[in-house]
Amino acid sequence: EPEVTQTPSHQVTQMGQEVILRCVPISNHLYFYWYRQILGQKVEFLVSFYNNEISEKSEIFDDQFSVERPDGSNFTLKIRSTKLEDSAMYFCASKQGRTEAFFGQGTRLTVV
Amino acid sequence: AQSVTQLDSQVPVFEEAPVELRCNYSSSVSVYLFWYVQYPNQGLQLLLKYLSGSTLVKGINGFEAEFNKSQTSFHLRKPSVHISDTAEYFCAVNTGSGNTGKLIFGQGTTLQVKP
């Protein structure tokens, strides 16, 4: 069964460093997303990506964040100059159209 | 703006008892509704979805949910729970109106099944 894969599963980084979270969406999907879940809180939408551009972003997704689909298969989230409050589980998701989104297992980002 | 409210943060229940996890949403347009489950240290897995048609939808692991448009609710039910159902359950909505299809999640309900 096709699935969304995310790497790494856990990333520890020092405050101020840049991190790149990687995702491989399901191959025939067209819509790609990043969500964030701070420990103990709800899952929050960060950004959606369609047709090689951002289609929508939340207030959380400021200039510190960027996304890219560099090679037609990977979908990355870059966080520049990480802060302690960026510590969270980051989920990648993809979907084909007006159907359900499939989520990856998540990357737990810990900023120290 | 759309929003989702899960009325119970924690639901303790004994094994083999029935359970209902409540979800209400607000939206001015037609919606697609979902329940996802998150087992400890894992990602989000789709339990069931309502896109259109029958208001009673059945999902995996014996769960079902009923879409009630007049009450703007989408409560999740299971007639007999197992220990393995212990997890976090999230209700989510997107408008399905041709937008990006982002999901708005509720706060989550922790289902604790006791032996």
JSON list of C-alpha atoms in Angstrom, two decimals:
[
{"chain": "A", "resi": 1, "resn": "GLU", "atom": "CA", "xyz": [0.00, 0.00, 0.00]},
{"chain": "A", "resi": 2, "resn": "PRO", "atom": "CA", "xyz": [1.45, 3.40, -0.94]},
{"chain": "A", "resi": 3, "resn": "GLU", "atom": "CA", "xyz": [2.40, 5.63, 1.93]},
{"chain": "A", "resi": 4, "resn": "VAL", "atom": "CA", "xyz": [3.88, 9.00, 2.75]},
{"chain": "A", "resi": 5, "resn": "THR", "atom": "CA", "xyz": [7.38, 8.67, 4.15]},
{"chain": "A", "resi": 6, "resn": "GLN", "atom": "CA", "xyz": [9.21, 11.23, 6.25]},
{"chain": "A", "resi": 7, "resn": "THR", "atom": "CA", "xyz": [12.83, 11.48, 7.26]},
{"chain": "A", "resi": 8, "resn": "PRO", "atom": "CA", "xyz": [14.33, 11.73, 9.75]},
{"chain": "A", "resi": 9, "resn": "SER", "atom": "CA", "xyz": [11.98, 10.40, 12.40]},
{"chain": "A", "resi": 10, "resn": "HIS", "atom": "CA", "xyz": [13.69, 12.51, 15.03]},
{"chain": "A", "resi": 11, "resn": "GLN", "atom": "CA", "xyz": [15.90, 15.56, 14.61]},
{"chain": "A", "resi": 12, "resn": "VAL", "atom": "CA", "xyz": [17.69, 17.39, 17.37]},
{"chain": "A", "resi": 13, "resn": "THR", "atom": "CA", "xyz": [19.14, 20.77, 16.52]},
{"chain": "A", "resi": 14, "resn": "GLN", "atom": "CA", "xyz": [20.65, 23.70, 18.31]},
{"chain": "A", "resi": 15, "resn": "MET", "atom": "CA", "xyz": [18.77, 26.96, 18.50]},
{"chain": "A", "resi": 16, "resn": "GLY", "atom": "CA", "xyz": [19.62, 29.18, 15.56]},
{"chain": "A", "resi": 17, "resn": "GLN", "atom": "CA", "xyz": [20.49, 26.33, 13.22]},
{"chain": "A", "resi": 18, "resn": "GLU", "atom": "CA", "xyz": [18.68, 25.50, 10.00]},
{"chain": "A", "resi": 19, "resn": "VAL", "atom": "CA", "xyz": [16.88, 22.19, 9.54]},
{"chain": "A", "resi": 20, "resn": "ILE", "atom": "CA", "xyz": [15.36, 20.49, 6.53]},
{"chain": "A", "resi": 21, "resn": "LEU", "atom": "CA", "xyz": [12.58, 18.00, 7.02]},
{"chain": "A", "resi": 22, "resn": "ARG", "atom": "CA", "xyz": [12.02, 15.64, 4.14]},
{"chain": "A", "resi": 23, "resn": "CYS", "atom": "CA", "xyz": [8.93, 13.93, 2.80]},
{"chain": "A", "resi": 24, "resn": "VAL", "atom": "CA", "xyz": [8.18, 11.63, -0.09]},
{"chain": "A", "resi": 25, "resn": "PRO", "atom": "CA", "xyz": [4.46, 11.95, -0.88]},
{"chain": "A", "resi": 26, "resn": "ILE", "atom": "CA", "xyz": [2.44, 9.25, -2.60]},
{"chain": "A", "resi": 27, "resn": "SER", "atom": "CA", "xyz": [3.49, 9.26, -6.23]},
{"chain": "A", "resi": 28, "resn": "ASN", "atom": "CA", "xyz": [0.26, 10.20, -8.04]},
{"chain": "A", "resi": 29, "resn": "HIS", "atom": "CA", "xyz": [-0.86, 12.78, -5.51]},
{"chain": "A", "resi": 30, "resn": "LEU", "atom": "CA", "xyz": [-1.15, 16.43, -6.47]},
{"chain": "A", "resi": 31, "resn": "TYR", "atom": "CA", "xyz": [-1.61, 18.33, -3.21]},
{"chain": "A", "resi": 32, "resn": "PHE", "atom": "CA", "xyz": [1.03, 18.45, -0.52]},
{"chain": "A", "resi": 33, "resn": "TYR", "atom": "CA", "xyz": [0.90, 19.77, 3.01]},
{"chain": "A", "resi": 34, "resn": "TRP", "atom": "CA", "xyz": [2.89, 20.36, 6.15]},
{"chain": "A", "resi": 35, "resn": "TYR", "atom": "CA", "xyz": [1.24, 20.34, 9.55]},
{"chain": "A", "resi": 36, "resn": "ARG", "atom": "CA", "xyz": [2.67, 20.82, 13.01]},
{"chain": "A", "resi": 37, "resn": "GLN", "atom": "CA", "xyz": [1.71, 19.39, 16.37]},
{"chain": "A", "resi": 38, "resn": "ILE", "atom": "CA", "xyz": [3.26, 20.92, 19.46]},
{"chain": "A", "resi": 39, "resn": "LEU", "atom": "CA", "xyz": [3.31, 18.42, 22.32]},
{"chain": "A", "resi": 40, "resn": "GLY", "atom": "CA", "xyz": [-0.10, 18.09, 23.88]},
{"chain": "A", "resi": 41, "resn": "GLN", "atom": "CA", "xyz": [-1.77, 20.41, 21.40]},
{"chain": "A", "resi": 42, "resn": "LYS", "atom": "CA", "xyz": [-3.82, 19.99, 18.27]},
{"chain": "A", "resi": 43, "resn": "VAL", "atom": "CA", "xyz": [-2.53, 19.49, 14.78]},
{"chain": "A", "resi": 44, "resn": "GLU", "atom": "CA", "xyz": [-2.09, 22.85, 13.01]},
{"chain": "A", "resi": 45, "resn": "PHE", "atom": "CA", "xyz": [-1.94, 23.57, 9.29]},
{"chain": "A", "resi": 46, "resn": "LEU", "atom": "CA", "xyz": [1.26, 25.21, 8.09]},
{"chain": "A", "resi": 47, "resn": "VAL", "atom": "CA", "xyz": [1.25, 25.26, 4.30]},
{"chain": "A", "resi": 48, "resn": "SER", "atom": "CA", "xyz": [-0.22, 23.67, 1.22]},
{"chain": "A", "resi": 49, "resn": "PHE", "atom": "CA", "xyz": [1.55, 23.22, -2.11]},
{"chain": "A", "resi": 50, "resn": "TYR", "atom": "CA", "xyz": [0.03, 22.58, -5.50]},
{"chain": "A", "resi": 51, "resn": "ASN", "atom": "CA", "xyz": [1.32, 22.88, -9.05]},
{"chain": "A", "resi": 52, "resn": "ASN", "atom": "CA", "xyz": [4.80, 23.74, -7.81]},
{"chain": "A", "resi": 53, "resn": "GLU", "atom": "CA", "xyz": [3.79, 26.68, -5.71]},
{"chain": "A", "resi": 54, "resn": "ILE", "atom": "CA", "xyz": [2.38, 27.51, -2.32]},
{"chain": "A", "resi": 55, "resn": "SER", "atom": "CA", "xyz": [-1.41, 27.61, -2.53]},
{"chain": "A", "resi": 56, "resn": "GLU", "atom": "CA", "xyz": [-2.07, 28.63, 1.06]},
{"chain": "A", "resi": 57, "resn": "LYS", "atom": "CA", "xyz": [-0.11, 29.25, 4.23]},
{"chain": "A", "resi": 58, "resn": "SER", "atom": "CA", "xyz": [-1.05, 29.89, 7.82]},
{"chain": "A", "resi": 59, "resn": "GLU", "atom": "CA", "xyz": [0.04, 32.72, 10.08]},
{"chain": "A", "resi": 60, "resn": "ILE", "atom": "CA", "xyz": [2.59, 30.35, 11.57]},
{"chain": "A", "resi": 61, "resn": "PHE", "atom": "CA", "xyz": [4.32, 29.98, 8.22]},
{"chain": "A", "resi": 62, "resn": "ASP", "atom": "CA", "xyz": [6.37, 33.15, 8.23]},
{"chain": "A", "resi": 63, "resn": "ASP", "atom": "CA", "xyz": [9.67, 34.01, 6.55]},
{"chain": "A", "resi": 64, "resn": "GLN", "atom": "CA", "xyz": [11.44, 31.52, 8.76]},
{"chain": "A", "resi": 65, "resn": "PHE", "atom": "CA", "xyz": [9.82, 28.69, 6.83]},
{"chain": "A", "resi": 66, "resn": "SER", "atom": "CA", "xyz": [10.04, 27.59, 3.22]},
{"chain": "A", "resi": 67, "resn": "VAL", "atom": "CA", "xyz": [8.96, 24.60, 1.19]},
{"chain": "A", "resi": 68, "resn": "GLU", "atom": "CA", "xyz": [10.29, 23.07, -1.96]},
{"chain": "A", "resi": 69, "resn": "ARG", "atom": "CA", "xyz": [9.62, 20.19, -4.29]},
{"chain": "A", "resi": 70, "resn": "PRO", "atom": "CA", "xyz": [13.09, 19.97, -5.80]},
{"chain": "A", "resi": 71, "resn": "ASP", "atom": "CA", "xyz": [12.89, 16.86, -7.94]},
{"chain": "A", "resi": 72, "resn": "GLY", "atom": "CA", "xyz": [9.26, 15.87, -8.47]},
{"chain": "A", "resi": 73, "resn": "SER", "atom": "CA", "xyz": [9.27, 13.31, -5.70]},
{"chain": "A", "resi": 74, "resn": "ASN", "atom": "CA", "xyz": [10.59, 14.91, -2.52]},
{"chain": "A", "resi": 75, "resn": "PHE", "atom": "CA", "xyz": [8.78, 17.66, -0.63]},
{"chain": "A", "resi": 76, "resn": "THR", "atom": "CA", "xyz": [10.84, 19.52, 1.93]},
{"chain": "A", "resi": 77, "resn": "LEU", "atom": "CA", "xyz": [10.21, 21.94, 4.76]},
{"chain": "A", "resi": 78, "resn": "LYS", "atom": "CA", "xyz": [13.10, 24.20, 5.67]},
{"chain": "A", "resi": 79, "resn": "ILE", "atom": "CA", "xyz": [13.15, 26.02, 8.98]},
{"chain": "A", "resi": 80, "resn": "ARG", "atom": "CA", "xyz": [15.78, 28.72, 9.24]},
{"chain": "A", "resi": 81, "resn": "SER", "atom": "CA", "xyz": [17.23, 29.94, 12.52]},
{"chain": "A", "resi": 82, "resn": "THR", "atom": "CA", "xyz": [15.28, 27.52, 14.67]},
{"chain": "A", "resi": 83, "resn": "LYS", "atom": "CA", "xyz": [13.78, 28.64, 17.97]},
{"chain": "A", "resi": 84, "resn": "LEU", "atom": "CA", "xyz": [12.88, 26.65, 21.05]},
{"chain": "A", "resi": 85, "resn": "GLU", "atom": "CA", "xyz": [9.19, 27.05, 20.23]},
{"chain": "A", "resi": 86, "resn": "ASP", "atom": "CA", "xyz": [9.70, 25.30, 16.88]},
{"chain": "A", "resi": 87, "resn": "SER", "atom": "CA", "xyz": [10.01, 22.05, 18.80]},
{"chain": "A", "resi": 88, "resn": "ALA", "atom": "CA", "xyz": [7.10, 19.93, 17.61]},
{"chain": "A", "resi": 89, "resn": "MET", "atom": "CA", "xyz": [6.08, 16.96, 15.54]},
{"chain": "A", "resi": 90, "resn": "TYR", "atom": "CA", "xyz": [5.92, 17.92, 11.88]},
{"chain": "A", "resi": 91, "resn": "PHE", "atom": "CA", "xyz": [3.64, 15.93, 9.61]},
{"chain": "A", "resi": 92, "resn": "CYS", "atom": "CA", "xyz": [3.72, 15.81, 5.85]},
{"chain": "A", "resi": 93, "resn": "ALA", "atom": "CA", "xyz": [0.52, 14.88, 4.02]},
{"chain": "A", "resi": 94, "resn": "SER", "atom": "CA", "xyz": [-0.56, 14.41, 0.44]},
{"chain": "A", "resi": 95, "resn": "LYS", "atom": "CA", "xyz": [-3.76, 13.82, -1.45]},
{"chain": "A", "resi": 96, "resn": "GLN", "atom": "CA", "xyz": [-4.92, 13.21, -4.96]},
{"chain": "A", "resi": 97, "resn": "GLY", "atom": "CA", "xyz": [-7.88, 15.56, -5.17]},
{"chain": "A", "resi": 98, "resn": "ARG", "atom": "CA", "xyz": [-10.99, 16.09, -3.13]},
{"chain": "A", "resi": 99, "resn": "THR", "atom": "CA", "xyz": [-10.32, 13.02, -1.06]},
{"chain": "A", "resi": 100, "resn": "GLU", "atom": "CA", "xyz": [-8.71, 12.26, 2.23]},
{"chain": "A", "resi": 101, "resn": "ALA", "atom": "CA", "xyz": [-5.17, 13.29, 3.01]},
{"chain": "A", "resi": 102, "resn": "PHE", "atom": "CA", "xyz": [-2.61, 10.65, 3.81]},
{"chain": "A", "resi": 103, "resn": "PHE", "atom": "CA", "xyz": [-0.15, 11.49, 6.55]},
{"chain": "A", "resi": 104, "resn": "GLY", "atom": "CA", "xyz": [3.41, 10.45, 7.14]},
{"chain": "A", "resi": 105, "resn": "GLN", "atom": "CA", "xyz": [4.66, 9.16, 10.47]},
{"chain": "A", "resi": 106, "resn": "GLY", "atom": "CA", "xyz": [6.04, 12.56, 11.35]},
{"chain": "A", "resi": 107, "resn": "THR", "atom": "CA", "xyz": [9.39, 14.07, 12.25]},
{"chain": "A", "resi": 108, "resn": "ARG", "atom": "CA", "xyz": [9.90, 15.00, 15.86]},
{"chain": "A", "resi": 109, "resn": "LEU", "atom": "CA", "xyz": [11.97, 18.18, 15.92]},
{"chain": "A", "resi": 110, "resn": "THR", "atom": "CA", "xyz": [13.65, 19.08, 19.18]},
{"chain": "A", "resi": 111, "resn": "VAL", "atom": "CA", "xyz": [15.38, 22.44, 19.40]},
{"chain": "A", "resi": 112, "resn": "VAL", "atom": "CA", "xyz": [17.84, 22.72, 22.28]},
{"chain": "B", "resi": 1, "resn": "ALA", "atom": "CA", "xyz": [-13.92, 30.72, 9.48]},
{"chain": "B", "resi": 2, "resn": "GLN", "atom": "CA", "xyz": [-14.13, 27.03, 9.95]},
{"chain": "B", "resi": 3, "resn": "SER", "atom": "CA", "xyz": [-13.54, 25.51, 13.34]},
{"chain": "B", "resi": 4, "resn": "VAL", "atom": "CA", "xyz": [-13.82, 22.13, 14.99]},
{"chain": "B", "resi": 5, "resn": "THR", "atom": "CA", "xyz": [-14.69, 21.49, 18.61]},
{"chain": "B", "resi": 6, "resn": "GLN", "atom": "CA", "xyz": [-14.16, 18.18, 20.30]},
{"chain": "B", "resi": 7, "resn": "LEU", "atom": "CA", "xyz": [-16.18, 18.42, 23.43]},
{"chain": "B", "resi": 8, "resn": "ASP", "atom": "CA", "xyz": [-14.27, 15.90, 25.53]},
{"chain": "B", "resi": 9, "resn": "SER", "atom": "CA", "xyz": [-10.53, 16.05, 26.07]},
{"chain": "B", "resi": 10, "resn": "GLN", "atom": "CA", "xyz": [-10.44, 12.63, 27.73]},
{"chain": "B", "resi": 11, "resn": "VAL", "atom": "CA", "xyz": [-12.87, 9.72, 27.65]},
{"chain": "B", "resi": 12, "resn": "PRO", "atom": "CA", "xyz": [-12.17, 6.82, 30.00]},
{"chain": "B", "resi": 13, "resn": "VAL", "atom": "CA", "xyz": [-14.15, 3.67, 29.28]},
{"chain": "B", "resi": 14, "resn": "PHE", "atom": "CA", "xyz": [-14.02, 0.02, 30.22]},
{"chain": "B", "resi": 15, "resn": "GLU", "atom": "CA", "xyz": [-13.20, -2.63, 27.67]},
{"chain": "B", "resi": 16, "resn": "GLU", "atom": "CA", "xyz": [-16.20, -3.92, 25.71]},
{"chain": "B", "resi": 17, "resn": "ALA", "atom": "CA", "xyz": [-18.27, -0.87, 26.63]},
{"chain": "B", "resi": 18, "resn": "PRO", "atom": "CA", "xyz": [-19.68, 1.43, 23.94]},
{"chain": "B", "resi": 19, "resn": "VAL", "atom": "CA", "xyz": [-18.12, 4.82, 23.34]},
{"chain": "B", "resi": 20, "resn": "GLU", "atom": "CA", "xyz": [-19.02, 8.08, 21.64]},
{"chain": "B", "resi": 21, "resn": "LEU", "atom": "CA", "xyz": [-16.51, 10.82, 20.90]},
{"chain": "B", "resi": 22, "resn": "ARG", "atom": "CA", "xyz": [-18.18, 14.09, 20.13]},
{"chain": "B", "resi": 23, "resn": "CYS", "atom": "CA", "xyz": [-17.29, 16.54, 17.39]},
{"chain": "B", "resi": 24, "resn": "ASN", "atom": "CA", "xyz": [-18.98, 19.75, 16.30]},
{"chain": "B", "resi": 25, "resn": "TYR", "atom": "CA", "xyz": [-17.89, 21.96, 13.47]},
{"chain": "B", "resi": 26, "resn": "SER", "atom": "CA", "xyz": [-18.70, 25.38, 12.14]},
{"chain": "B", "resi": 27, "resn": "SER", "atom": "CA", "xyz": [-18.65, 26.21, 8.49]},
{"chain": "B", "resi": 28, "resn": "SER", "atom": "CA", "xyz": [-20.75, 28.30, 6.19]},
{"chain": "B", "resi": 29, "resn": "VAL", "atom": "CA", "xyz": [-20.26, 26.00, 3.22]},
{"chain": "B", "resi": 30, "resn": "SER", "atom": "CA", "xyz": [-20.48, 22.32, 2.57]},
{"chain": "B", "resi": 31, "resn": "VAL", "atom": "CA", "xyz": [-17.85, 20.28, 4.32]},
{"chain": "B", "resi": 32, "resn": "TYR", "atom": "CA", "xyz": [-15.89, 17.13, 4.15]},
{"chain": "B", "resi": 33, "resn": "LEU", "atom": "CA", "xyz": [-15.44, 15.55, 7.57]},
{"chain": "B", "resi": 34, "resn": "PHE", "atom": "CA", "xyz": [-12.83, 13.13, 8.85]},
{"chain": "B", "resi": 35, "resn": "TRP", "atom": "CA", "xyz": [-11.79, 11.25, 11.93]},
{"chain": "B", "resi": 36, "resn": "TYR", "atom": "CA", "xyz": [-8.13, 10.40, 12.33]},
{"chain": "B", "resi": 37, "resn": "VAL", "atom": "CA", "xyz": [-6.53, 8.25, 15.02]},
{"chain": "B", "resi": 38, "resn": "GLN", "atom": "CA", "xyz": [-3.06, 8.70, 16.44]},
{"chain": "B", "resi": 39, "resn": "TYR", "atom": "CA", "xyz": [-1.56, 5.82, 18.37]},
{"chain": "B", "resi": 40, "resn": "PRO", "atom": "CA", "xyz": [1.30, 6.65, 20.76]},
{"chain": "B", "resi": 41, "resn": "ASN", "atom": "CA", "xyz": [4.39, 7.84, 18.93]},
{"chain": "B", "resi": 42, "resn": "GLN", "atom": "CA", "xyz": [2.81, 7.31, 15.54]},
{"chain": "B", "resi": 43, "resn": "GLY", "atom": "CA", "xyz": [1.36, 9.38, 12.74]},
{"chain": "B", "resi": 44, "resn": "LEU", "atom": "CA", "xyz": [-2.24, 10.10, 11.82]},
{"chain": "B", "resi": 45, "resn": "GLN", "atom": "CA", "xyz": [-4.30, 7.29, 10.37]},
{"chain": "B", "resi": 46, "resn": "LEU", "atom": "CA", "xyz": [-7.66, 7.84, 8.72]},
{"chain": "B", "resi": 47, "resn": "LEU", "atom": "CA", "xyz": [-10.51, 6.13, 10.54]},
{"chain": "B", "resi": 48, "resn": "LEU", "atom": "CA", "xyz": [-13.37, 7.27, 8.33]},
{"chain": "B", "resi": 49, "resn": "LYS", "atom": "CA", "xyz": [-14.62, 10.11, 6.18]},
{"chain": "B", "resi": 50, "resn": "TYR", "atom": "CA", "xyz": [-17.80, 11.82, 5.10]},
{"chain": "B", "resi": 51, "resn": "LEU", "atom": "CA", "xyz": [-17.69, 13.36, 1.63]},
{"chain": "B", "resi": 52, "resn": "SER", "atom": "CA", "xyz": [-21.31, 13.05, 0.52]},
{"chain": "B", "resi": 53, "resn": "GLY", "atom": "CA", "xyz": [-24.18, 10.59, 0.40]},
{"chain": "B", "resi": 54, "resn": "SER", "atom": "CA", "xyz": [-25.25, 8.49, 3.36]},
{"chain": "B", "resi": 55, "resn": "THR", "atom": "CA", "xyz": [-24.89, 10.34, 6.62]},
{"chain": "B", "resi": 56, "resn": "LEU", "atom": "CA", "xyz": [-23.83, 7.18, 8.46]},
{"chain": "B", "resi": 57, "resn": "VAL", "atom": "CA", "xyz": [-20.30, 6.25, 7.53]},
{"chain": "B", "resi": 58, "resn": "LYS", "atom": "CA", "xyz": [-18.40, 3.20, 8.59]},
{"chain": "B", "resi": 59, "resn": "GLY", "atom": "CA", "xyz": [-14.66, 3.09, 9.04]},
{"chain": "B", "resi": 60, "resn": "ILE", "atom": "CA", "xyz": [-11.90, 0.79, 10.09]},
{"chain": "B", "resi": 61, "resn": "ASN", "atom": "CA", "xyz": [-11.69, -1.09, 13.37]},
{"chain": "B", "resi": 62, "resn": "GLY", "atom": "CA", "xyz": [-15.46, -1.13, 13.88]},
{"chain": "B", "resi": 63, "resn": "PHE", "atom": "CA", "xyz": [-15.86, 2.64, 14.17]},
{"chain": "B", "resi": 64, "resn": "GLU", "atom": "CA", "xyz": [-18.71, 4.59, 12.62]},
{"chain": "B", "resi": 65, "resn": "ALA", "atom": "CA", "xyz": [-19.81, 8.22, 12.58]},
{"chain": "B", "resi": 66, "resn": "GLU", "atom": "CA", "xyz": [-22.96, 10.09, 11.72]},
{"chain": "B", "resi": 67, "resn": "PHE", "atom": "CA", "xyz": [-23.04, 13.41, 9.91]},
{"chain": "B", "resi": 68, "resn": "ASN", "atom": "CA", "xyz": [-25.79, 15.62, 11.26]},
{"chain": "B", "resi": 69, "resn": "LYS", "atom": "CA", "xyz": [-26.03, 18.79, 9.23]},
{"chain": "B", "resi": 70, "resn": "SER", "atom": "CA", "xyz": [-28.69, 20.48, 11.36]},
{"chain": "B", "resi": 71, "resn": "GLN", "atom": "CA", "xyz": [-26.62, 20.00, 14.50]},
{"chain": "B", "resi": 72, "resn": "THR", "atom": "CA", "xyz": [-23.29, 20.48, 12.69]},
{"chain": "B", "resi": 73, "resn": "SER", "atom": "CA", "xyz": [-21.98, 17.37, 14.36]},
{"chain": "B", "resi": 74, "resn": "PHE", "atom": "CA", "xyz": [-19.96, 14.33, 13.34]},
{"chain": "B", "resi": 75, "resn": "HIS", "atom": "CA", "xyz": [-19.79, 12.11, 16.41]},
{"chain": "B", "resi": 76, "resn": "LEU", "atom": "CA", "xyz": [-17.68, 8.96, 16.37]},
{"chain": "B", "resi": 77, "resn": "ARG", "atom": "CA", "xyz": [-19.03, 5.74, 17.88]},
{"chain": "B", "resi": 78, "resn": "LYS", "atom": "CA", "xyz": [-18.00, 2.20, 18.55]},
{"chain": "B", "resi": 79, "resn": "PRO", "atom": "CA", "xyz": [-20.34, -0.34, 20.15]},
{"chain": "B", "resi": 80, "resn": "SER", "atom": "CA", "xyz": [-17.62, -2.27, 21.98]},
{"chain": "B", "resi": 81, "resn": "VAL", "atom": "CA", "xyz": [-14.10, -0.98, 22.52]},
{"chain": "B", "resi": 82, "resn": "HIS", "atom": "CA", "xyz": [-10.88, -2.91, 22.95]},
{"chain": "B", "resi": 83, "resn": "ILE", "atom": "CA", "xyz": [-7.73, -2.09, 24.88]},
{"chain": "B", "resi": 84, "resn": "SER", "atom": "CA", "xyz": [-6.03, -1.56, 21.52]},
{"chain": "B", "resi": 85, "resn": "ASP", "atom": "CA", "xyz": [-8.38, 1.37, 20.79]},
{"chain": "B", "resi": 86, "resn": "THR", "atom": "CA", "xyz": [-6.53, 3.47, 23.37]},
{"chain": "B", "resi": 87, "resn": "ALA", "atom": "CA", "xyz": [-5.27, 6.42, 21.35]},
{"chain": "B", "resi": 88, "resn": "GLU", "atom": "CA", "xyz": [-5.82, 10.08, 20.50]},
{"chain": "B", "resi": 89, "resn": "TYR", "atom": "CA", "xyz": [-8.71, 10.77, 18.14]},
{"chain": "B", "resi": 90, "resn": "PHE", "atom": "CA", "xyz": [-8.93, 13.88, 15.99]},
{"chain": "B", "resi": 91, "resn": "CYS", "atom": "CA", "xyz": [-11.94, 15.22, 14.16]},
{"chain": "B", "resi": 92, "resn": "ALA", "atom": "CA", "xyz": [-11.11, 17.35, 11.12]},
{"chain": "B", "resi": 93, "resn": "VAL", "atom": "CA", "xyz": [-12.93, 19.36, 8.47]},
{"chain": "B", "resi": 94, "resn": "ASN", "atom": "CA", "xyz": [-12.22, 20.92, 5.14]},
{"chain": "B", "resi": 95, "resn": "THR", "atom": "CA", "xyz": [-14.70, 22.86, 3.10]},
{"chain": "B", "resi": 96, "resn": "GLY", "atom": "CA", "xyz": [-14.39, 20.92, -0.12]},
{"chain": "B", "resi": 97, "resn": "SER", "atom": "CA", "xyz": [-15.29, 24.08, -1.96]},
{"chain": "B", "resi": 98, "resn": "GLY", "atom": "CA", "xyz": [-12.39, 24.00, -4.36]},
{"chain": "B", "resi": 99, "resn": "ASN", "atom": "CA", "xyz": [-9.89, 25.49, -1.99]},
{"chain": "B", "resi": 100, "resn": "THR", "atom": "CA", "xyz": [-6.58, 23.96, -1.11]},
{"chain": "B", "resi": 101, "resn": "GLY", "atom": "CA", "xyz": [-8.23, 21.26, 0.94]},
{"chain": "B", "resi": 102, "resn": "LYS", "atom": "CA", "xyz": [-6.36, 21.99, 4.14]},
{"chain": "B", "resi": 103, "resn": "LEU", "atom": "CA", "xyz": [-7.66, 20.29, 7.25]},
{"chain": "B", "resi": 104, "resn": "ILE", "atom": "CA", "xyz": [-8.78, 22.10, 10.37]},
{"chain": "B", "resi": 105, "resn": "PHE", "atom": "CA", "xyz": [-8.39, 19.82, 13.37]},
{"chain": "B", "resi": 106, "resn": "GLY", "atom": "CA", "xyz": [-10.12, 19.69, 16.70]},
{"chain": "B", "resi": 107, "resn": "GLN", "atom": "CA", "xyz": [-8.17, 19.57, 19.93]},
{"chain": "B", "resi": 108, "resn": "GLY", "atom": "CA", "xyz": [-8.30, 15.82, 20.08]},
{"chain": "B", "resi": 109, "resn": "THR", "atom": "CA", "xyz": [-9.90, 13.34, 22.45]},
{"chain": "B", "resi": 110, "resn": "THR", "atom": "CA", "xyz": [-7.85, 10.83, 24.38]},
{"chain": "B", "resi": 111, "resn": "LEU", "atom": "CA", "xyz": [-9.69, 7.52, 24.57]},
{"chain": "B", "resi": 112, "resn": "GLN", "atom": "CA", "xyz": [-8.48, 5.48, 27.53]},
{"chain": "B", "resi": 113, "resn": "VAL", "atom": "CA", "xyz": [-9.77, 1.93, 27.49]},
{"chain": "B", "resi": 114, "resn": "LYS", "atom": "CA", "xyz": [-9.44, 0.18, 30.83]},
{"chain": "B", "resi": 115, "resn": "PRO", "atom": "CA", "xyz": [-9.50, -3.59, 31.41]}
]
